[in-house]
Amino acid sequence: MKRLSVLGATGSIGHSVRKVLADAPELYQVEAVAGGRDAAALAETARALGARFAALSDPAGGAALKAALEGSGIASGAGPEAVMEAARRDADMVVSAIVGCAGLAPTVAAFAPGRRVALANKECLVAAGAFFMAEAARLGTEILPVDSEHNAIFQALASGPAKAVEKITLTASGGPFRQKSRDEIARAKPQDALKHPNWSMGAKITIDSATLMNKGLELIEAQHLFAVPAERLEAVVHPESVVHGLVSFIDGSVAAGLALPDMCVPIAHCLAWPDRVATSCRRLDLVALGRLTFEAPDEARFPALSLARSVLGQGGVCATILNAANEIAVAAFLEGRIGFYGITEIVEATLDRINGGPAPASVGEALEADQLARRTAAALLPKFAAKAS
Ligand code: NAD
Ligand code: MG
């Protein structure tokens, strides 16, 4: 039986992986699971999946994890090195679903000849995309995109050769503020921004979906995954979240990937690839849906998208900085320390303060730039806190 490890097993993607495996237990034996701080949740996940090893990133939770796993025969470890061990353990497939740049080092540690990585963690590609893809290729590791848009595009790309691709389109739901005025958006509180219309996801990506930074990060993700230049990438708002991604070819044909908004669908695709596996997910019923709508994104109300676009064009270390500043700003917004537009303002101000430079050529270089940008963004918080109140 093939073996699977899941990094970020207690999160939203981790839960969807569990659902897919519940439908198809014959697919994998679970080798390792890793999580952040919640020892009880990680122990429960490890037991439910029959994992052999559980790793908690927070060293302080090690004793609680061990106690919760007593009698199960599941080995455990705590601290960042334990998470790296979970990534390195022998497995055919590793799901990368830690949130944020924290997922970069463990995901790269999972690269090994013949292994597949089902990549949900888009921040890896934003922070160090060129290095990440080159390193995966160098080590003979296949990257399969879990992110719904990229998964749809990955499937659509099979319709023609790379040289015949004219344009790649990612759709965006538009988030909870699609129809709100700039003033209303400016007053939005975390609980408003956390109400995503279509998807149920972790807090960070839900805020990114409200600012549309998520789509910006995804354009950068697509640039690296599919090796397409910035000018061939576009984002279109599609509130129903049914058409996830499209590939336009030079003959005028367009191949698209459709599914109801449920992460189990792209996860099942990656776990079974190149085969297919049956899932119990709800099926798409076009007649019941009646219509699908599309509109241009409004970059005046959602400046994150233009910010990400400018970074996409510039290349170099800018994307690493954008990603780190965004992580700091989103956390500050969730803690009620800054207003909603403070998020993109802090990202912009951080990009202004740090000189560009070449794209990171190693995990170490990416983390160094990431730390510098985090410190810079954190130092800016008081200024934007004052503006918000
Ligand atoms: P989440 O917050 O629900 O889960 C994050 C997981 O990472 C948890 O298991 C948490 O314990 C773990 N974690 C956090 N820091 C860690 C660390 N330092 N070491 C080890 N584990 C750590 O997030 P999510 O919504 O599941 O998203 C995970 C990733 O997948 C993100 O990068 C997100 O952008 C991407 N993604 C998510 C969705 C979705 O539907 N949720 C869709 C597309 C892409
Ligand atoms: Mg997505």
Short mmCIF file of N, CA, C and O in Angstrom, two decimals, residues 6-135:
data_model
loop_
_atom_site.label_atom_id
_atom_site.label_comp_id
_atom_site.label_asym_id
_atom_site.label_seq_id
_atom_site.Cartn_x
_atom_site.Cartn_y
_atom_site.Cartn_z
N VAL A 6 0.83 13.96 5.99
CA VAL A 6 0.02 15.19 5.88
C VAL A 6 0.59 16.25 6.81
O VAL A 6 0.54 16.10 8.04
N LEU A 7 1.12 17.31 6.24
CA LEU A 7 1.67 18.43 7.01
C LEU A 7 0.56 19.49 7.11
O LEU A 7 0.07 19.96 6.09
N GLY A 8 0.17 19.86 8.33
CA GLY A 8 -0.98 20.75 8.50
C GLY A 8 -2.25 19.91 8.57
O GLY A 8 -3.30 20.29 8.05
N ALA A 9 -2.14 18.76 9.26
CA ALA A 9 -3.22 17.77 9.24
C ALA A 9 -4.45 18.19 10.04
O ALA A 9 -5.54 17.65 9.82
N THR A 10 -4.29 19.15 10.97
CA THR A 10 -5.44 19.52 11.81
C THR A 10 -6.22 20.71 11.25
O THR A 10 -7.19 21.15 11.85
N GLY A 11 -5.78 21.25 10.12
CA GLY A 11 -6.44 22.43 9.56
C GLY A 11 -7.59 22.07 8.63
O GLY A 11 -8.02 20.91 8.56
N SER A 12 -8.05 23.09 7.93
CA SER A 12 -9.20 22.93 7.03
C SER A 12 -8.86 21.96 5.89
O SER A 12 -9.63 21.03 5.59
N ILE A 13 -7.70 22.13 5.27
CA ILE A 13 -7.30 21.19 4.20
C ILE A 13 -7.09 19.79 4.80
O ILE A 13 -7.53 18.78 4.23
N GLY A 14 -6.47 19.74 5.97
CA GLY A 14 -6.26 18.46 6.64
C GLY A 14 -7.58 17.72 6.84
O GLY A 14 -7.66 16.50 6.62
N HIS A 15 -8.63 18.46 7.22
CA HIS A 15 -9.93 17.81 7.40
C HIS A 15 -10.49 17.28 6.09
O HIS A 15 -11.10 16.21 6.06
N SER A 16 -10.27 18.03 5.02
CA SER A 16 -10.75 17.54 3.72
C SER A 16 -9.98 16.30 3.28
O SER A 16 -10.55 15.38 2.68
N VAL A 17 -8.68 16.25 3.60
CA VAL A 17 -7.89 15.04 3.28
C VAL A 17 -8.50 13.85 4.03
O VAL A 17 -8.66 12.75 3.48
N ARG A 18 -8.88 14.07 5.29
CA ARG A 18 -9.49 12.99 6.07
C ARG A 18 -10.77 12.49 5.42
O ARG A 18 -11.03 11.29 5.38
N LYS A 19 -11.58 13.45 4.91
CA LYS A 19 -12.84 13.04 4.25
C LYS A 19 -12.57 12.20 3.02
O LYS A 19 -13.24 11.19 2.77
N VAL A 20 -11.57 12.61 2.21
CA VAL A 20 -11.26 11.85 0.99
C VAL A 20 -10.77 10.45 1.37
O VAL A 20 -11.18 9.46 0.77
N LEU A 21 -9.94 10.37 2.40
CA LEU A 21 -9.42 9.05 2.81
C LEU A 21 -10.51 8.18 3.42
O LEU A 21 -10.46 6.95 3.32
N ALA A 22 -11.52 8.82 4.03
CA ALA A 22 -12.64 8.04 4.58
C ALA A 22 -13.42 7.39 3.43
O ALA A 22 -13.90 6.26 3.56
N ASP A 23 -13.51 8.10 2.29
CA ASP A 23 -14.18 7.54 1.11
C ASP A 23 -13.32 6.48 0.43
O ASP A 23 -13.85 5.58 -0.23
N ALA A 24 -12.00 6.64 0.53
CA ALA A 24 -11.10 5.75 -0.22
C ALA A 24 -9.95 5.27 0.67
O ALA A 24 -8.79 5.61 0.44
N PRO A 25 -10.26 4.48 1.68
CA PRO A 25 -9.21 4.05 2.62
C PRO A 25 -8.15 3.18 1.95
O PRO A 25 -7.05 3.04 2.48
N GLU A 26 -8.48 2.62 0.78
CA GLU A 26 -7.52 1.74 0.11
C GLU A 26 -6.38 2.52 -0.54
O GLU A 26 -5.39 1.93 -0.97
N LEU A 27 -6.52 3.86 -0.64
CA LEU A 27 -5.51 4.66 -1.34
C LEU A 27 -4.17 4.67 -0.62
O LEU A 27 -3.12 4.52 -1.22
N TYR A 28 -4.20 4.92 0.70
CA TYR A 28 -2.94 5.13 1.43
C TYR A 28 -2.97 4.58 2.85
O TYR A 28 -4.01 4.62 3.52
N GLN A 29 -1.80 4.21 3.30
CA GLN A 29 -1.49 4.05 4.73
C GLN A 29 -0.87 5.37 5.15
O GLN A 29 0.00 5.89 4.46
N VAL A 30 -1.33 5.96 6.26
CA VAL A 30 -0.78 7.26 6.67
C VAL A 30 0.49 7.06 7.48
O VAL A 30 0.50 6.33 8.48
N GLU A 31 1.56 7.71 7.04
CA GLU A 31 2.86 7.59 7.70
C GLU A 31 2.97 8.63 8.82
O GLU A 31 3.10 8.27 9.98
N ALA A 32 2.91 9.92 8.46
CA ALA A 32 3.12 10.97 9.46
C ALA A 32 2.08 12.07 9.31
O ALA A 32 1.59 12.34 8.22
N VAL A 33 1.75 12.68 10.45
CA VAL A 33 0.90 13.88 10.44
C VAL A 33 1.63 14.96 11.24
O VAL A 33 2.32 14.65 12.22
N ALA A 34 1.47 16.23 10.82
CA ALA A 34 2.10 17.33 11.55
C ALA A 34 1.10 18.45 11.73
O ALA A 34 0.23 18.67 10.87
N GLY A 35 1.19 19.12 12.88
CA GLY A 35 0.32 20.25 13.17
C GLY A 35 1.08 21.33 13.92
O GLY A 35 2.27 21.16 14.23
N GLY A 36 0.37 22.42 14.22
CA GLY A 36 1.02 23.58 14.82
C GLY A 36 1.07 23.56 16.34
O GLY A 36 2.10 23.27 16.95
N ARG A 37 -0.07 23.85 16.99
CA ARG A 37 -0.06 24.03 18.45
C ARG A 37 -1.05 23.13 19.20
O ARG A 37 -0.92 22.97 20.40
N ASP A 38 -2.05 22.60 18.49
CA ASP A 38 -3.13 21.91 19.19
C ASP A 38 -2.82 20.41 19.33
O ASP A 38 -3.11 19.61 18.43
N ALA A 39 -2.25 20.05 20.49
CA ALA A 39 -1.82 18.67 20.71
C ALA A 39 -3.00 17.70 20.69
O ALA A 39 -2.92 16.61 20.11
N ALA A 40 -4.11 18.09 21.33
CA ALA A 40 -5.27 17.19 21.40
C ALA A 40 -5.82 16.91 20.00
O ALA A 40 -6.13 15.76 19.66
N ALA A 41 -5.94 17.97 19.20
CA ALA A 41 -6.47 17.79 17.84
C ALA A 41 -5.53 16.93 17.00
O ALA A 41 -5.97 16.08 16.22
N LEU A 42 -4.22 17.12 17.18
CA LEU A 42 -3.26 16.34 16.40
C LEU A 42 -3.31 14.86 16.80
O LEU A 42 -3.28 13.98 15.95
N ALA A 43 -3.43 14.62 18.10
CA ALA A 43 -3.50 13.23 18.57
C ALA A 43 -4.76 12.55 18.02
O ALA A 43 -4.71 11.41 17.56
N GLU A 44 -5.86 13.29 18.05
CA GLU A 44 -7.12 12.73 17.54
C GLU A 44 -6.98 12.41 16.05
O GLU A 44 -7.41 11.34 15.58
N THR A 45 -6.35 13.33 15.29
CA THR A 45 -6.15 13.13 13.85
C THR A 45 -5.24 11.93 13.60
O THR A 45 -5.53 11.09 12.72
N ALA A 46 -4.16 11.84 14.37
CA ALA A 46 -3.20 10.74 14.18
C ALA A 46 -3.88 9.39 14.44
O ALA A 46 -3.69 8.43 13.69
N ARG A 47 -4.71 9.34 15.49
CA ARG A 47 -5.43 8.10 15.79
C ARG A 47 -6.43 7.77 14.69
O ARG A 47 -6.52 6.63 14.23
N ALA A 48 -7.20 8.78 14.27
CA ALA A 48 -8.24 8.54 13.26
C ALA A 48 -7.62 8.06 11.95
O ALA A 48 -8.20 7.23 11.25
N LEU A 49 -6.44 8.59 11.61
CA LEU A 49 -5.82 8.22 10.34
C LEU A 49 -4.90 7.00 10.47
O LEU A 49 -4.39 6.51 9.46
N GLY A 50 -4.69 6.54 11.68
CA GLY A 50 -3.79 5.39 11.87
C GLY A 50 -2.35 5.73 11.49
O GLY A 50 -1.63 4.89 10.94
N ALA A 51 -1.93 6.97 11.80
CA ALA A 51 -0.57 7.41 11.45
C ALA A 51 0.46 6.68 12.32
O ALA A 51 0.13 6.18 13.40
N ARG A 52 1.70 6.67 11.83
CA ARG A 52 2.77 6.06 12.63
C ARG A 52 3.52 7.10 13.45
O ARG A 52 4.20 6.76 14.40
N PHE A 53 3.46 8.37 13.00
CA PHE A 53 4.24 9.41 13.67
C PHE A 53 3.44 10.71 13.65
O PHE A 53 2.81 11.04 12.63
N ALA A 54 3.45 11.41 14.78
CA ALA A 54 2.76 12.71 14.86
C ALA A 54 3.74 13.76 15.35
O ALA A 54 4.46 13.53 16.34
N ALA A 55 3.80 14.91 14.66
CA ALA A 55 4.75 15.97 15.02
C ALA A 55 4.00 17.28 15.25
O ALA A 55 3.22 17.71 14.40
N LEU A 56 4.27 17.88 16.40
CA LEU A 56 3.67 19.17 16.73
C LEU A 56 4.77 20.22 16.65
O LEU A 56 5.85 20.03 17.20
N SER A 57 4.48 21.34 15.99
CA SER A 57 5.52 22.36 15.84
C SER A 57 5.86 23.04 17.17
O SER A 57 7.01 23.38 17.43
N ASP A 58 4.87 23.21 18.02
CA ASP A 58 5.08 23.90 19.30
C ASP A 58 5.76 22.97 20.31
O ASP A 58 5.15 22.00 20.77
N PRO A 59 7.01 23.27 20.69
CA PRO A 59 7.72 22.36 21.60
C PRO A 59 7.00 22.21 22.95
O PRO A 59 7.08 21.15 23.57
N ALA A 60 6.29 23.26 23.35
CA ALA A 60 5.62 23.24 24.66
C ALA A 60 4.49 22.20 24.71
O ALA A 60 4.06 21.79 25.80
N GLY A 61 4.01 21.76 23.54
CA GLY A 61 2.89 20.82 23.52
C GLY A 61 3.33 19.36 23.48
O GLY A 61 2.47 18.45 23.41
N GLY A 62 4.63 19.12 23.51
CA GLY A 62 5.14 17.76 23.34
C GLY A 62 4.62 16.77 24.37
O GLY A 62 4.22 15.65 24.02
N ALA A 63 4.60 17.19 25.64
CA ALA A 63 4.17 16.27 26.70
C ALA A 63 2.69 15.94 26.54
O ALA A 63 2.27 14.78 26.68
N ALA A 64 1.89 16.97 26.22
CA ALA A 64 0.44 16.75 26.05
C ALA A 64 0.18 15.81 24.87
O ALA A 64 -0.70 14.94 24.93
N LEU A 65 0.96 15.97 23.81
CA LEU A 65 0.78 15.10 22.63
C LEU A 65 1.10 13.65 22.99
O LEU A 65 0.34 12.73 22.66
N LYS A 66 2.20 13.48 23.68
CA LYS A 66 2.64 12.14 24.08
C LYS A 66 1.57 11.49 24.96
O LYS A 66 1.20 10.32 24.75
N ALA A 67 1.06 12.26 25.92
CA ALA A 67 0.04 11.74 26.83
C ALA A 67 -1.23 11.35 26.06
O ALA A 67 -1.82 10.29 26.30
N ALA A 68 -1.61 12.21 25.11
CA ALA A 68 -2.85 11.95 24.35
C ALA A 68 -2.71 10.75 23.43
O ALA A 68 -3.70 10.17 23.01
N LEU A 69 -1.45 10.38 23.10
CA LEU A 69 -1.24 9.24 22.19
C LEU A 69 -0.91 7.95 22.93
O LEU A 69 -0.70 6.91 22.31
N GLU A 70 -0.91 8.03 24.24
CA GLU A 70 -0.50 6.86 25.03
C GLU A 70 -1.35 5.62 24.70
O GLU A 70 -2.57 5.72 24.57
N GLY A 71 -0.68 4.52 24.52
CA GLY A 71 -1.40 3.28 24.23
C GLY A 71 -1.74 3.08 22.76
O GLY A 71 -2.21 2.03 22.37
N SER A 72 -1.50 4.12 21.94
CA SER A 72 -1.88 4.01 20.52
C SER A 72 -0.76 3.38 19.68
O SER A 72 -1.00 2.96 18.54
N GLY A 73 0.46 3.38 20.22
CA GLY A 73 1.59 2.89 19.42
C GLY A 73 2.09 3.92 18.42
O GLY A 73 2.98 3.63 17.62
N ILE A 74 1.54 5.14 18.46
CA ILE A 74 1.96 6.18 17.52
C ILE A 74 3.11 6.97 18.16
O ILE A 74 2.97 7.49 19.26
N ALA A 75 4.23 7.02 17.46
CA ALA A 75 5.37 7.80 17.98
C ALA A 75 5.09 9.29 17.79
O ALA A 75 4.29 9.67 16.93
N SER A 76 5.73 10.13 18.61
CA SER A 76 5.48 11.56 18.47
C SER A 76 6.74 12.37 18.73
O SER A 76 7.72 11.86 19.29
N GLY A 77 6.71 13.61 18.30
CA GLY A 77 7.81 14.54 18.53
C GLY A 77 7.25 15.94 18.54
O GLY A 77 6.15 16.18 18.04
N ALA A 78 8.00 16.88 19.13
CA ALA A 78 7.54 18.27 19.17
C ALA A 78 8.69 19.21 18.88
O ALA A 78 9.84 18.92 19.21
N GLY A 79 8.35 20.34 18.24
CA GLY A 79 9.35 21.33 17.84
C GLY A 79 9.52 21.30 16.33
O GLY A 79 9.15 20.31 15.69
N PRO A 80 10.08 22.36 15.76
CA PRO A 80 10.22 22.45 14.30
C PRO A 80 10.97 21.26 13.69
O PRO A 80 10.65 20.82 12.59
N GLU A 81 11.94 20.70 14.42
CA GLU A 81 12.71 19.58 13.87
C GLU A 81 11.82 18.33 13.73
O GLU A 81 12.01 17.53 12.80
N ALA A 82 10.86 18.18 14.64
CA ALA A 82 9.93 17.05 14.54
C ALA A 82 9.06 17.18 13.28
O ALA A 82 8.76 16.19 12.60
N VAL A 83 8.66 18.43 12.98
CA VAL A 83 7.87 18.65 11.76
C VAL A 83 8.71 18.31 10.53
O VAL A 83 8.22 17.69 9.57
N MET A 84 10.00 18.67 10.58
CA MET A 84 10.90 18.33 9.46
C MET A 84 11.02 16.80 9.34
O MET A 84 11.05 16.26 8.23
N GLU A 85 11.06 16.12 10.46
CA GLU A 85 11.14 14.65 10.41
C GLU A 85 9.87 14.07 9.77
O GLU A 85 9.95 13.16 8.94
N ALA A 86 8.73 14.63 10.16
CA ALA A 86 7.46 14.16 9.56
C ALA A 86 7.51 14.32 8.04
O ALA A 86 7.06 13.44 7.30
N ALA A 87 8.09 15.44 7.59
CA ALA A 87 8.17 15.71 6.15
C ALA A 87 9.11 14.73 5.45
O ALA A 87 8.86 14.32 4.31
N ARG A 88 10.18 14.37 6.14
CA ARG A 88 11.22 13.55 5.50
C ARG A 88 10.90 12.05 5.53
O ARG A 88 11.49 11.29 4.77
N ARG A 89 10.02 11.62 6.43
CA ARG A 89 9.78 10.17 6.56
C ARG A 89 9.35 9.57 5.23
O ARG A 89 8.75 10.25 4.40
N ASP A 90 9.64 8.32 5.07
CA ASP A 90 9.40 7.67 3.79
C ASP A 90 7.91 7.66 3.45
O ASP A 90 7.11 7.14 4.21
N ALA A 91 7.56 8.30 2.34
CA ALA A 91 6.16 8.32 1.90
C ALA A 91 6.14 8.52 0.39
O ALA A 91 7.06 9.10 -0.17
N ASP A 92 5.09 8.04 -0.25
CA ASP A 92 4.96 8.24 -1.70
C ASP A 92 4.43 9.63 -2.00
O ASP A 92 4.75 10.22 -3.01
N MET A 93 3.57 10.12 -1.09
CA MET A 93 2.93 11.42 -1.32
C MET A 93 2.93 12.20 -0.02
O MET A 93 2.69 11.63 1.06
N VAL A 94 3.21 13.49 -0.11
CA VAL A 94 3.14 14.37 1.06
C VAL A 94 2.18 15.50 0.73
O VAL A 94 2.31 16.16 -0.30
N VAL A 95 1.19 15.69 1.60
CA VAL A 95 0.28 16.83 1.43
C VAL A 95 0.87 18.01 2.20
O VAL A 95 1.15 17.90 3.40
N SER A 96 1.09 19.12 1.52
CA SER A 96 1.66 20.31 2.14
C SER A 96 0.53 21.28 2.43
O SER A 96 0.05 21.98 1.54
N ALA A 97 0.07 21.31 3.70
CA ALA A 97 -1.09 22.14 4.05
C ALA A 97 -0.89 22.89 5.36
O ALA A 97 -1.83 23.18 6.09
N ILE A 98 0.38 23.21 5.65
CA ILE A 98 0.67 24.14 6.75
C ILE A 98 0.33 25.52 6.20
O ILE A 98 0.50 25.77 5.01
N VAL A 99 -0.14 26.43 7.05
CA VAL A 99 -0.47 27.76 6.54
C VAL A 99 0.75 28.68 6.64
O VAL A 99 1.50 28.63 7.62
N GLY A 100 0.96 29.48 5.59
CA GLY A 100 1.99 30.52 5.62
C GLY A 100 3.38 30.03 5.24
O GLY A 100 3.59 28.86 4.92
N CYS A 101 4.32 30.98 5.33
CA CYS A 101 5.71 30.69 4.98
C CYS A 101 6.30 29.62 5.90
O CYS A 101 7.31 28.99 5.56
N ALA A 102 5.67 29.38 7.04
CA ALA A 102 6.10 28.31 7.95
C ALA A 102 6.10 26.96 7.25
O ALA A 102 6.79 26.03 7.67
N GLY A 103 5.36 26.84 6.17
CA GLY A 103 5.30 25.57 5.44
C GLY A 103 6.45 25.36 4.46
O GLY A 103 6.62 24.27 3.93
N LEU A 104 7.23 26.42 4.22
CA LEU A 104 8.26 26.32 3.17
C LEU A 104 9.33 25.27 3.49
O LEU A 104 9.57 24.36 2.69
N ALA A 105 9.99 25.41 4.65
CA ALA A 105 11.10 24.48 4.96
C ALA A 105 10.61 23.03 5.04
O ALA A 105 11.24 22.14 4.43
N PRO A 106 9.51 22.74 5.74
CA PRO A 106 9.05 21.34 5.76
C PRO A 106 8.68 20.81 4.38
O PRO A 106 8.94 19.63 4.08
N THR A 107 8.11 21.66 3.53
CA THR A 107 7.71 21.17 2.20
C THR A 107 8.95 20.83 1.37
O THR A 107 9.00 19.78 0.72
N VAL A 108 9.95 21.70 1.42
CA VAL A 108 11.18 21.42 0.67
C VAL A 108 11.86 20.18 1.26
O VAL A 108 12.43 19.36 0.52
N ALA A 109 11.76 20.02 2.59
CA ALA A 109 12.36 18.83 3.23
C ALA A 109 11.68 17.55 2.74
O ALA A 109 12.27 16.47 2.80
N ALA A 110 10.45 17.68 2.27
CA ALA A 110 9.72 16.50 1.78
C ALA A 110 10.15 16.08 0.38
O ALA A 110 9.79 15.00 -0.08
N PHE A 111 10.90 16.95 -0.32
CA PHE A 111 11.31 16.60 -1.69
C PHE A 111 12.26 15.40 -1.66
O PHE A 111 13.23 15.38 -0.91
N ALA A 112 11.96 14.41 -2.48
CA ALA A 112 12.82 13.23 -2.61
C ALA A 112 12.49 12.58 -3.94
O ALA A 112 11.37 12.75 -4.45
N PRO A 113 13.45 11.87 -4.53
CA PRO A 113 13.20 11.26 -5.84
C PRO A 113 11.96 10.38 -5.83
O PRO A 113 11.76 9.59 -4.90
N GLY A 114 11.11 10.55 -6.84
CA GLY A 114 9.94 9.71 -7.01
C GLY A 114 8.78 10.06 -6.11
O GLY A 114 7.72 9.44 -6.18
N ARG A 115 8.96 11.07 -5.28
CA ARG A 115 7.87 11.43 -4.37
C ARG A 115 6.95 12.46 -5.03
O ARG A 115 7.38 13.22 -5.90
N ARG A 116 5.71 12.49 -4.60
CA ARG A 116 4.79 13.53 -5.07
C ARG A 116 4.41 14.42 -3.91
O ARG A 116 4.19 13.93 -2.81
N VAL A 117 4.32 15.71 -4.17
CA VAL A 117 3.86 16.65 -3.16
C VAL A 117 2.55 17.26 -3.65
O VAL A 117 2.50 17.86 -4.73
N ALA A 118 1.48 17.05 -2.87
CA ALA A 118 0.19 17.69 -3.16
C ALA A 118 0.22 19.01 -2.43
O ALA A 118 0.16 19.06 -1.20
N LEU A 119 0.36 20.09 -3.19
CA LEU A 119 0.67 21.39 -2.60
C LEU A 119 -0.58 22.26 -2.41
O LEU A 119 -1.17 22.73 -3.37
N ALA A 120 -0.96 22.44 -1.13
CA ALA A 120 -2.02 23.42 -0.83
C ALA A 120 -1.39 24.74 -0.43
O ALA A 120 -1.93 25.80 -0.71
N ASN A 121 -0.23 24.67 0.24
CA ASN A 121 0.44 25.86 0.78
C ASN A 121 0.97 26.76 -0.34
O ASN A 121 2.07 26.55 -0.85
N LYS A 122 0.16 27.77 -0.72
CA LYS A 122 0.58 28.64 -1.83
C LYS A 122 1.68 29.59 -1.41
O LYS A 122 2.44 30.08 -2.24
N GLU A 123 1.78 29.88 -0.09
CA GLU A 123 2.79 30.84 0.37
C GLU A 123 4.21 30.37 0.03
O GLU A 123 5.10 31.19 -0.18
N CYS A 124 4.44 29.03 -0.01
CA CYS A 124 5.74 28.48 -0.44
C CYS A 124 6.13 29.04 -1.80
O CYS A 124 7.28 29.40 -2.02
N LEU A 125 5.18 29.02 -2.72
CA LEU A 125 5.48 29.42 -4.09
C LEU A 125 5.59 30.93 -4.21
O LEU A 125 6.30 31.44 -5.06
N VAL A 126 4.86 31.66 -3.36
CA VAL A 126 4.95 33.11 -3.41
C VAL A 126 6.30 33.55 -2.83
O VAL A 126 6.99 34.39 -3.38
N ALA A 127 6.69 32.91 -1.73
CA ALA A 127 7.92 33.32 -1.05
C ALA A 127 9.18 32.88 -1.79
O ALA A 127 10.20 33.55 -1.73
N ALA A 128 9.12 31.76 -2.47
CA ALA A 128 10.36 31.21 -3.05
C ALA A 128 10.06 30.36 -4.28
O ALA A 128 10.67 29.31 -4.49
N GLY A 129 9.15 30.83 -5.13
CA GLY A 129 8.64 30.01 -6.23
C GLY A 129 9.69 29.47 -7.18
O GLY A 129 9.68 28.28 -7.52
N ALA A 130 10.62 30.35 -7.61
CA ALA A 130 11.60 29.91 -8.62
C ALA A 130 12.50 28.83 -8.02
O ALA A 130 12.72 27.77 -8.65
N PHE A 131 12.98 29.07 -6.81
CA PHE A 131 13.83 28.07 -6.15
C PHE A 131 13.04 26.78 -5.91
O PHE A 131 13.52 25.67 -6.18
N PHE A 132 11.81 26.93 -5.40
CA PHE A 132 10.97 25.79 -5.03
C PHE A 132 10.76 24.85 -6.23
O PHE A 132 10.97 23.64 -6.13
N MET A 133 10.38 25.41 -7.37
CA MET A 133 10.10 24.58 -8.54
C MET A 133 11.39 23.95 -9.08
O MET A 133 11.40 22.78 -9.49
N ALA A 134 12.50 24.73 -9.08
CA ALA A 134 13.77 24.20 -9.57
C ALA A 134 14.27 23.07 -8.67
O ALA A 134 14.77 22.04 -9.15
N GLU A 135 14.11 23.25 -7.37
CA GLU A 135 14.57 22.25 -6.40
C GLU A 135 13.74 20.96 -6.54
O GLU A 135 14.29 19.85 -6.48
#
